[in-house]
Each structure stands twice: as C-alpha cells, then as structure tokens.
CSV table of C-alpha atoms in Angstrom, one decimal:
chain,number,residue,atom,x,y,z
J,1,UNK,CA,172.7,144.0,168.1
J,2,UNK,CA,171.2,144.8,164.2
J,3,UNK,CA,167.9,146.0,164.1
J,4,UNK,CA,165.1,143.9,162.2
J,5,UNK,CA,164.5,145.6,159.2
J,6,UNK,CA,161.1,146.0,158.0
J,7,UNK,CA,160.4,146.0,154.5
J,8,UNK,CA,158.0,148.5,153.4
J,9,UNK,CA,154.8,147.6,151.7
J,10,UNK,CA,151.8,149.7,150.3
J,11,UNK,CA,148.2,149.3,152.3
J,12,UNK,CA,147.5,148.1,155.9
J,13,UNK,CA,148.2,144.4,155.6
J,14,UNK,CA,148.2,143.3,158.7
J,15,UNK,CA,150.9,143.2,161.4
J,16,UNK,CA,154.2,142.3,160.3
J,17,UNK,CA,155.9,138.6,160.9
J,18,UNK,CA,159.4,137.1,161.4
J,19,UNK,CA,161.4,136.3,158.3
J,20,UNK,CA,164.7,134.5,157.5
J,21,UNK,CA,167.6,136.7,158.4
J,22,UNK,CA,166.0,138.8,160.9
J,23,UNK,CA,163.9,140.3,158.5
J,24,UNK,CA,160.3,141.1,159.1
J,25,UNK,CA,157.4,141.1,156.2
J,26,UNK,CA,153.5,141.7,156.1
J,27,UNK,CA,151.5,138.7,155.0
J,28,UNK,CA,150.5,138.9,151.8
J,29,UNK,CA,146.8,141.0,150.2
J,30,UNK,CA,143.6,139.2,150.2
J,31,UNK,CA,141.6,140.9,147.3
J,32,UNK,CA,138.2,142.0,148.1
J,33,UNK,CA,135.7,140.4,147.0
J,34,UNK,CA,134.3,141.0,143.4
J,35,UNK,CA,131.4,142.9,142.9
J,36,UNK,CA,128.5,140.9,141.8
J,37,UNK,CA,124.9,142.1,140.2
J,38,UNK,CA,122.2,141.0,142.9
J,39,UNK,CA,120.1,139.7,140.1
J,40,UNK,CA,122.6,137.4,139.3
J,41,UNK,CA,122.9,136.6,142.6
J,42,UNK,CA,119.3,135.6,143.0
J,43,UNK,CA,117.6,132.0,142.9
J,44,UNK,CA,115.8,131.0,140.3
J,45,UNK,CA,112.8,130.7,142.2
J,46,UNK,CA,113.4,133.9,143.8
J,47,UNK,CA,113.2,135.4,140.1
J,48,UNK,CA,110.4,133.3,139.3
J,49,UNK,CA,108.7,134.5,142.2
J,50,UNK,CA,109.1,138.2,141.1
J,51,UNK,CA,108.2,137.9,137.5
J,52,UNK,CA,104.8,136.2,138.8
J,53,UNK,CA,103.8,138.9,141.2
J,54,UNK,CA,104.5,141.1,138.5
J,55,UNK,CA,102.2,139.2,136.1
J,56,UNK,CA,99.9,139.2,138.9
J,57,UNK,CA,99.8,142.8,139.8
J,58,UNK,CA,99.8,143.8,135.8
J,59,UNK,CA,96.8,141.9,135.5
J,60,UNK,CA,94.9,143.0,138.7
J,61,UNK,CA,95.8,146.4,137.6
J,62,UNK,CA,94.8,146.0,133.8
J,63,UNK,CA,97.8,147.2,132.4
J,64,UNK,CA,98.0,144.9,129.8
J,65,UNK,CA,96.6,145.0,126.3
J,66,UNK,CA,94.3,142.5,124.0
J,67,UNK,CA,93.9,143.3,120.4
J,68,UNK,CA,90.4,143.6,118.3
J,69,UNK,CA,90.1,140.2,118.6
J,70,UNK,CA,90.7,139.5,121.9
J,71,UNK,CA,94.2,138.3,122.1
J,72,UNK,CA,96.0,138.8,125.1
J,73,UNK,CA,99.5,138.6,123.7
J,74,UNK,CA,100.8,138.4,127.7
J,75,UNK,CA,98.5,135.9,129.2
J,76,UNK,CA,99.5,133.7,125.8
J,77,UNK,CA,103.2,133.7,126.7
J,78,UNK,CA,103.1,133.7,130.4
J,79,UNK,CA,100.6,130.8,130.9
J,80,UNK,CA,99.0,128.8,128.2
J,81,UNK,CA,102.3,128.4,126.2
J,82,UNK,CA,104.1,127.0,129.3
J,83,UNK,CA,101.0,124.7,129.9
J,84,UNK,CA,101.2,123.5,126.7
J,85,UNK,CA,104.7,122.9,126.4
J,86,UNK,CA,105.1,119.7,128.5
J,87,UNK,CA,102.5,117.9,126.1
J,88,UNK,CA,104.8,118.9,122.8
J,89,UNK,CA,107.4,118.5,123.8
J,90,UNK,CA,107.1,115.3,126.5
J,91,UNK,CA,104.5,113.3,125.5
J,92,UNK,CA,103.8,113.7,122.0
J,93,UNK,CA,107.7,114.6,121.3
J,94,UNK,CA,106.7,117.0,118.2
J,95,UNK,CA,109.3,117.1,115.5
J,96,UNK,CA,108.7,120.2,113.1
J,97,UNK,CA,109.8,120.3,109.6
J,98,UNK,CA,109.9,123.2,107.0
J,99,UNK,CA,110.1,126.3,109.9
J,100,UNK,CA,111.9,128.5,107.6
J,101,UNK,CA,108.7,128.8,105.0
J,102,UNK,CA,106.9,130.4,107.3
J,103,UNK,CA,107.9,134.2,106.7
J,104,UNK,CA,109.7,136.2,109.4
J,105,UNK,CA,106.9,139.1,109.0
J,106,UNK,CA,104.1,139.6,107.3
J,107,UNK,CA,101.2,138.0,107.0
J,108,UNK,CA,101.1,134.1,105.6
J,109,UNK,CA,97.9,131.6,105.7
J,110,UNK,CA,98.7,127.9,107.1
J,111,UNK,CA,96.3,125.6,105.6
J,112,UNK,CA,96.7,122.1,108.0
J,113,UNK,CA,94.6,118.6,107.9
J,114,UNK,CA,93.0,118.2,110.6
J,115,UNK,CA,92.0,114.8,112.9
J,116,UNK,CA,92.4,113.5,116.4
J,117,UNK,CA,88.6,113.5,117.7
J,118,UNK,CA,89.6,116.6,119.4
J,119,UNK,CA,92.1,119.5,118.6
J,120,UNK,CA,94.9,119.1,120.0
J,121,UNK,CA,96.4,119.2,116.7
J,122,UNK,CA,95.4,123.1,116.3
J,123,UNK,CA,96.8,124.2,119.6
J,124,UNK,CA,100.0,122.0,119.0
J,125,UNK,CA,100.6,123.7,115.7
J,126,UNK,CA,100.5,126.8,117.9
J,127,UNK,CA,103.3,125.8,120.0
J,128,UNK,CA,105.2,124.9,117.0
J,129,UNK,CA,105.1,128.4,115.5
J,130,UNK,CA,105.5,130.1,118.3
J,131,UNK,CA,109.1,127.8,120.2
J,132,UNK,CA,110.4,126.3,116.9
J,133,UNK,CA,110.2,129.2,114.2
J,134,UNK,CA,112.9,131.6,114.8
J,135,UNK,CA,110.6,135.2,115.3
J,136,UNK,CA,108.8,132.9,117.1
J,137,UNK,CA,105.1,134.4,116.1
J,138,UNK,CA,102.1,133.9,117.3
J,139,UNK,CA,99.7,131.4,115.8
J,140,UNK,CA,96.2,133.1,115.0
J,141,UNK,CA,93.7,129.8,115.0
J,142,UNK,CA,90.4,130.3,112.9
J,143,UNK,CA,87.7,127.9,114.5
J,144,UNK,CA,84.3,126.8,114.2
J,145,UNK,CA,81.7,128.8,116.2
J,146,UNK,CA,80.6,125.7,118.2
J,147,UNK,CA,84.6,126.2,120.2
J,148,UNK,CA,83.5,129.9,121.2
J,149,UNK,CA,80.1,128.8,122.5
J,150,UNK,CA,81.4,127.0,125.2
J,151,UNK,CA,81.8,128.9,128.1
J,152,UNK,CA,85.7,128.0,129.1
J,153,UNK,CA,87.2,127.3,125.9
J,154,UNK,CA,85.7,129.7,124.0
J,155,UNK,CA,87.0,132.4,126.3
J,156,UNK,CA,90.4,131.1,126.2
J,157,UNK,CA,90.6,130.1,122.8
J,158,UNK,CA,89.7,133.8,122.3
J,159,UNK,CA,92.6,135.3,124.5
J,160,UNK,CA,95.0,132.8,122.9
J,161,UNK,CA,94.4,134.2,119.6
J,162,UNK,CA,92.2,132.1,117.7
J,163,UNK,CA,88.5,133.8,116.2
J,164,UNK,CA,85.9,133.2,114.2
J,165,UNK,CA,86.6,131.0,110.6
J,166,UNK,CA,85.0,133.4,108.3
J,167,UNK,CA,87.1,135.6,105.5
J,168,UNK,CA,86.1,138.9,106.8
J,169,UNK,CA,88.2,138.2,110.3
J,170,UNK,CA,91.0,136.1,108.8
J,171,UNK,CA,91.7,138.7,105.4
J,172,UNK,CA,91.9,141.6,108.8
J,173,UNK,CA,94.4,139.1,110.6
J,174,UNK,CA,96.1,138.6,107.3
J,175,UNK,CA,96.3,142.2,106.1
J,176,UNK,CA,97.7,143.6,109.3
J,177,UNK,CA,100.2,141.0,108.8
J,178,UNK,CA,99.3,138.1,111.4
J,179,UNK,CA,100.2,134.1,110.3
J,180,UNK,CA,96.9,132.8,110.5
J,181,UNK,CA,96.0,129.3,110.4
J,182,UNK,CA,93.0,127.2,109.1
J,183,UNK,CA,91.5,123.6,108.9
J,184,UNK,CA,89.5,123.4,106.1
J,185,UNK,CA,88.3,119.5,106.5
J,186,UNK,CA,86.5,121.0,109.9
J,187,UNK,CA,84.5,118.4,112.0
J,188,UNK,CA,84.9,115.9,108.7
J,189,UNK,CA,88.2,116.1,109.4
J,190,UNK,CA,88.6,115.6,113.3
J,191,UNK,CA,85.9,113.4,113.5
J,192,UNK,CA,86.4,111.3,110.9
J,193,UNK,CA,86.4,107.3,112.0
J,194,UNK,CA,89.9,105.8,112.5
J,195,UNK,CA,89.6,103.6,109.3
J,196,UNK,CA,89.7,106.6,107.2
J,197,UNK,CA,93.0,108.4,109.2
J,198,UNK,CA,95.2,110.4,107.2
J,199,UNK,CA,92.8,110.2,104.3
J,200,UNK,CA,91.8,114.0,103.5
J,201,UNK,CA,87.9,114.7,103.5
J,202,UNK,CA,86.5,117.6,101.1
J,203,UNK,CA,87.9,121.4,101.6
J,204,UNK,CA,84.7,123.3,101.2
J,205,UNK,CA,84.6,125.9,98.6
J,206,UNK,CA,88.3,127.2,98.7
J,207,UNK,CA,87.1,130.2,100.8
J,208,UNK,CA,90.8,130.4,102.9
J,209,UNK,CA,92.1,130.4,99.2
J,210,UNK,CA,89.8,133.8,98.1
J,211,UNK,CA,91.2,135.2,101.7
J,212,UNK,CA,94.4,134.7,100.7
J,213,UNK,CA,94.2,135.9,97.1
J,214,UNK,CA,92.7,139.4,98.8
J,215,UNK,CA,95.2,140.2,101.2
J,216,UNK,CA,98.5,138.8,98.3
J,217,UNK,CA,99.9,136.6,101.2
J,218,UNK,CA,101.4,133.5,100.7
J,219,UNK,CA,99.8,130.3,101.5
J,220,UNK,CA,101.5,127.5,103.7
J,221,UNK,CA,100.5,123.4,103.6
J,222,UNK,CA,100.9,122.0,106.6
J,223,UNK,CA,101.0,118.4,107.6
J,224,UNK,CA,100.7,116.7,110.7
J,225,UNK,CA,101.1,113.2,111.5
J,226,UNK,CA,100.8,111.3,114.7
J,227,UNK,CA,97.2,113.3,115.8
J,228,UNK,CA,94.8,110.3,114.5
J,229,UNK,CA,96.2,108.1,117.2
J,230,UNK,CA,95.6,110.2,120.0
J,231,UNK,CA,92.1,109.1,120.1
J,232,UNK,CA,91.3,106.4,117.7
J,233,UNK,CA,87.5,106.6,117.1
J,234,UNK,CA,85.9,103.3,116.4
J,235,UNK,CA,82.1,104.5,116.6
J,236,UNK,CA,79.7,107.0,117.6
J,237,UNK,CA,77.1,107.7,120.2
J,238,UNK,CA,74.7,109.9,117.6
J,239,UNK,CA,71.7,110.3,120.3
J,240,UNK,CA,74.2,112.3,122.5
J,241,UNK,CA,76.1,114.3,120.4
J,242,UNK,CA,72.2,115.5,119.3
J,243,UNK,CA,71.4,115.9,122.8
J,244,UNK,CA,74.7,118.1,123.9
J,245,UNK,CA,74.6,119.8,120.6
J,246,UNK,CA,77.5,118.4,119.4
J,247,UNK,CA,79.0,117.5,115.6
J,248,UNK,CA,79.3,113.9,117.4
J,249,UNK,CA,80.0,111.6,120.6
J,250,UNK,CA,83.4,109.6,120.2
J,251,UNK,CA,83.6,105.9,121.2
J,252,UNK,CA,87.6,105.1,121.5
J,253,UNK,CA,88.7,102.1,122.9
J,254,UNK,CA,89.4,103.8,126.0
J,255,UNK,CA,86.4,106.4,126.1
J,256,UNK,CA,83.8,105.8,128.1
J,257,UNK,CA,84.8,102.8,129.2
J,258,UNK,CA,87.5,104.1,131.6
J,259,UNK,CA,85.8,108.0,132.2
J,260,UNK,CA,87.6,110.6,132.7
J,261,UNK,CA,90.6,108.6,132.0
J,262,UNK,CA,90.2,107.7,128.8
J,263,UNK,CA,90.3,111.5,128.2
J,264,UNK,CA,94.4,111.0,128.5
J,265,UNK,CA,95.2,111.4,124.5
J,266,UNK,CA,97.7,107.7,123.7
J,267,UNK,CA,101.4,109.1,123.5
J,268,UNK,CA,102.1,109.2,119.4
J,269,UNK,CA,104.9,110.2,118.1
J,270,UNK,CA,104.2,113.8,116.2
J,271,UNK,CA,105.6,115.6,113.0
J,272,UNK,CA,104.9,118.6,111.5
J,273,UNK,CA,106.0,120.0,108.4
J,274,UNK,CA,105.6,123.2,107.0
J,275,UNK,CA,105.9,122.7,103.0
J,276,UNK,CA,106.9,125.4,100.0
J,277,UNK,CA,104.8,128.9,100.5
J,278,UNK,CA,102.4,128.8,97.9
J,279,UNK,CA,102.3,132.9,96.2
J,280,UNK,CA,99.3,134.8,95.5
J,281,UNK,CA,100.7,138.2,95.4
J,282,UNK,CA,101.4,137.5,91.5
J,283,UNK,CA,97.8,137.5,91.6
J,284,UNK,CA,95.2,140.6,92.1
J,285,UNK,CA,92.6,141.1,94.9
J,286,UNK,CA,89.8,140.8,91.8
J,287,UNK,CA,90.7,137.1,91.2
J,288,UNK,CA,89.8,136.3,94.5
J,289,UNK,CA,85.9,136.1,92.7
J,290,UNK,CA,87.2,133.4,90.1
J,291,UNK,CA,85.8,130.2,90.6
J,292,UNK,CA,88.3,128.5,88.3
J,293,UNK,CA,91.3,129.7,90.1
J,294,UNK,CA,90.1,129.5,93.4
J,295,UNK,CA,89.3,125.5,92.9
J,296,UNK,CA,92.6,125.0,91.1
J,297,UNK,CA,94.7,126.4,94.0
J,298,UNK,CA,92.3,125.0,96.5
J,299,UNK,CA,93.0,121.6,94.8
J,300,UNK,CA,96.8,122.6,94.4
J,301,UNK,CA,97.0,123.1,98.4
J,302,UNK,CA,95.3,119.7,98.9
J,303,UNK,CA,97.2,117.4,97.0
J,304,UNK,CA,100.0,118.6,98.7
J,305,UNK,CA,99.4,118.3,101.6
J,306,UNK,CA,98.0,114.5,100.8
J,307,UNK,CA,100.9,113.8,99.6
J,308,UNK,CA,103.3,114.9,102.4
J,309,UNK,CA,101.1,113.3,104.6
J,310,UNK,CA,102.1,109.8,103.1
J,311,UNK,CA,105.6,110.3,103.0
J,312,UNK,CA,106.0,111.3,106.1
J,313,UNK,CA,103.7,107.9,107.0
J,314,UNK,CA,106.1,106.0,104.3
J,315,UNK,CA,109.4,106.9,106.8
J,316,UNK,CA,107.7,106.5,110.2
J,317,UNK,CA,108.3,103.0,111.9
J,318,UNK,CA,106.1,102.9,114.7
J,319,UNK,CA,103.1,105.2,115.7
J,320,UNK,CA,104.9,105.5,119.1
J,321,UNK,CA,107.9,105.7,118.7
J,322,UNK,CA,108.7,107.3,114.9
C-alpha cells in the first residue's frame, strides 16, 4: 500500500484534507485582517460627539482666545457659521460672484448697499467670505452703535467679529490686515420703503473712503440683490420705533399681522458680487484729508455699485426663483 503524501506548506493552515491521487493538501490562507485607524473606524456622530465635548471643555476651561475687539475666532466657526449656513445656502440659495477680488491676505475694505428692514444681508455677506472665498477669511462687520446696545445681539455681533463703524477701529482692523466690511447707506439704506428698493440713498461723507486711503488697502464694491424682498416695507409705525428707541417700526405685509411669524424673511433668490478692487496704495496716508478726492472715490465706489446692482436686476427672472 503507497503512503499519502503530504505536500509541504509554510504556516499552520489547518489540518490537512484528501486530494485526488491519494494526495493530501492544507486548505488554503485566510489573510488577516487589515489594519485599520480607529478614527476612521468611528461614526460620524461619534466624531461629532468628541469634537463638541472638546469645544465644550475648551470653553469651560477658557482656553480659547478673542482679539482686541472681541472676536472669538472659535466660537465664529464652530457655531454661528454653521447656524447660519442653512439660511444661505437653503433658503435664500446665495450665489456669489467676483470671490477672487477679494485679496488672499492683507487687509481690503468691502463697501456693500444695504436693505432688507433688517440685516440679514450683513451677516450673509459674512458667510460668503468666509465658505465661498478660497482662504476663506473672516468678515469684520462695522455697525451702528444702536446693534451693540442690545443686550444679545450686541454681544454676539461682538464675538462674531463685527465693532463699532467709526475710522479709528476699522483703519486698526485694516492695518493689521483684516477684510473689513461697511454699509455706508446705514438705516437709509435698510429701512428704506420698498418703492425705493435697489435705489442707493446718500453715502455720508466718504469717511470708509479716508480709512482706506490711511491704511493703502484696496477698496471692494459689493452688490447684493435679492435682500429687499425679504421684508418688503410698505409703512411705518413712527410712535413705536420712538418709544423702543428705534431708527423705525416696519409694517410688511406679513408683520404684525401674523406675529412672530411674519418674522420668517420671504425666500428670495440672492447674489452677491464682489466687483474690481478699487487701489489707494498709489495714494499717500495725507490725502486721506482731501475733500476732493475723498468725494470723487466715494462717488467712484457708488456708481459702481449702482450700476451692478441693475445688471444683476436686468438678468434676474423672478425674485424667487433667479
């Protein structure tokens, strides 16, 4: 009688098994398992979960840092961006134009229309700097002092960046190379009836253009469309806005009459464009006291931006849906 033979193979492999002929073999490897990175591993929400607690005890602990100003880069990225994000990019579906004029670094002044009752605009301009421009900077918002009166929104407003619209904050902002961003219409411009929409008021004295002409950055017109339908003001209630100290007391056709519901800004379709940086650097800090030149570029900044502004309203269809 032959013997089986066994054919030889490297490793334990398990017990050997009949073959054809008599012969016997070892069933074939199973490779181990790969190696895998237990991050990679984990859930989403698992990761989500840590990078909150994290947040959470970086906070409780105070290890975190806010500028002169009170900007709290952290607090900006990890909760009021996110908040704000399902507004730009849901409901008012934000199309940006003109990103690449805004420099990578340095310092750059936006000068933007403003309208829509109340600011959405600002803060959606923020978002657009911020997700669409490739460094992805932060927006520094100067605002009226009535925003950082109120006890909530002042407070955040503060921590999101924004301060004070005066020169002597927004030439610091600009000089240590911030983008910084002004409305030079004010409450003319936001609370402007809806009969006059899209139809610039007056720019004040130029004073963003003598900021901008000290610090040699380069200013940025900015034009948004879609924000005078959000609340279309048809009149206003003077004796209250007196009363709560305010520039004015919308009537839309929603507000009052519905409450807190007519609070819920109408879904317009929104662009933004960022147009051709305007230089001052060919200019010197002195200049910044010439009347002439300051009006001239002030002028220069606001026919540009009136003028993109009906363009833009020249190639949109609908107020909804673009």
């Amino acid at each position: 009688m032959t013997e089986a033979r066994v054919i030889p193979i490297r490793g334990d492999r398990g017990p050997a098994r009949p073959a054809r002929g008599g012969e016997q073999v070892r069933p074939a490897a199973v490779p181990p398992p790969p190696e895998t990175d237990d991050a990679e591993d984990q859930p989403g929400w698992e990761a989500a979960l840590e990078q909150a607690l994290q947040f959470l005890r970086r906070r409780l602990a105070g290890d975190y840092q806010v500028d002169e100003f009170g900007f709290d880069a952290e607090l900006t990225d990890a909760m009021v961006l996110p908040a704000l994000r399902p507004l730009y990019r849901r409901w008012f579906r934000v199309e940006t134009i003109g990103t690449h004029h805004i420099p990578e670094s340095g310092g750059a002044l936006l000068v933007a229309n403003h309208s829509g009752t109340l600011p959405l605009d600002a803060v959606m301009m923020t978002v657009a700097v911020h997700d669409d421009h490739p460094a992805h900077r932060h927006l520094r918002l100067l605002g009226a002092d009535l925003m950082f009166r109120l006890p909530v929104s002042g407070s955040l407003a503060r921590k999101s960046g924004a301060t004070l619209a005066c020169n002597p904050d927004a030439e610091r902002l600009m000089s240590t190379g911030e983008v910084v961003a002004v409305f030079p219409e004010g409450f003319k411009g936001i609370g402007k009836p809806f009969r006059d929409r899209y139809k610039l008021q007056r720019f004040g004295r130029g004073g963003f253009v003598s900021a901008a002409l000290r610090t040699g950055v380069p200013i940025i017109p900015c034009s948004i469309v879609g924000a005078e339908e959000i609340y279309p003001k048809i009149g206003d209630l003077a004796p209250l806005a007196r009363l709560f100290g305010a520039p004015y007391f919308p009537i839309t056709p929603t507000f009052p009459l519905l409450g807190p519901a007519g609070l819920i800004p109408l879904p317009s379709k929104w662009y933004i464009e960022f147009g051709e940086p305007i230089p001052t650097d060919r200019h010197s800090p002195a200049d910044a006291d010439d009347p002439m030149l300051v009006f001239n570029l002030t002028d220069q900044v606001r026919e540009t931006i009136q003028h993109t502004l009906y363009r833009l309203l020249s190639q949109r269809r609908n107020v909804f849906l673009g």
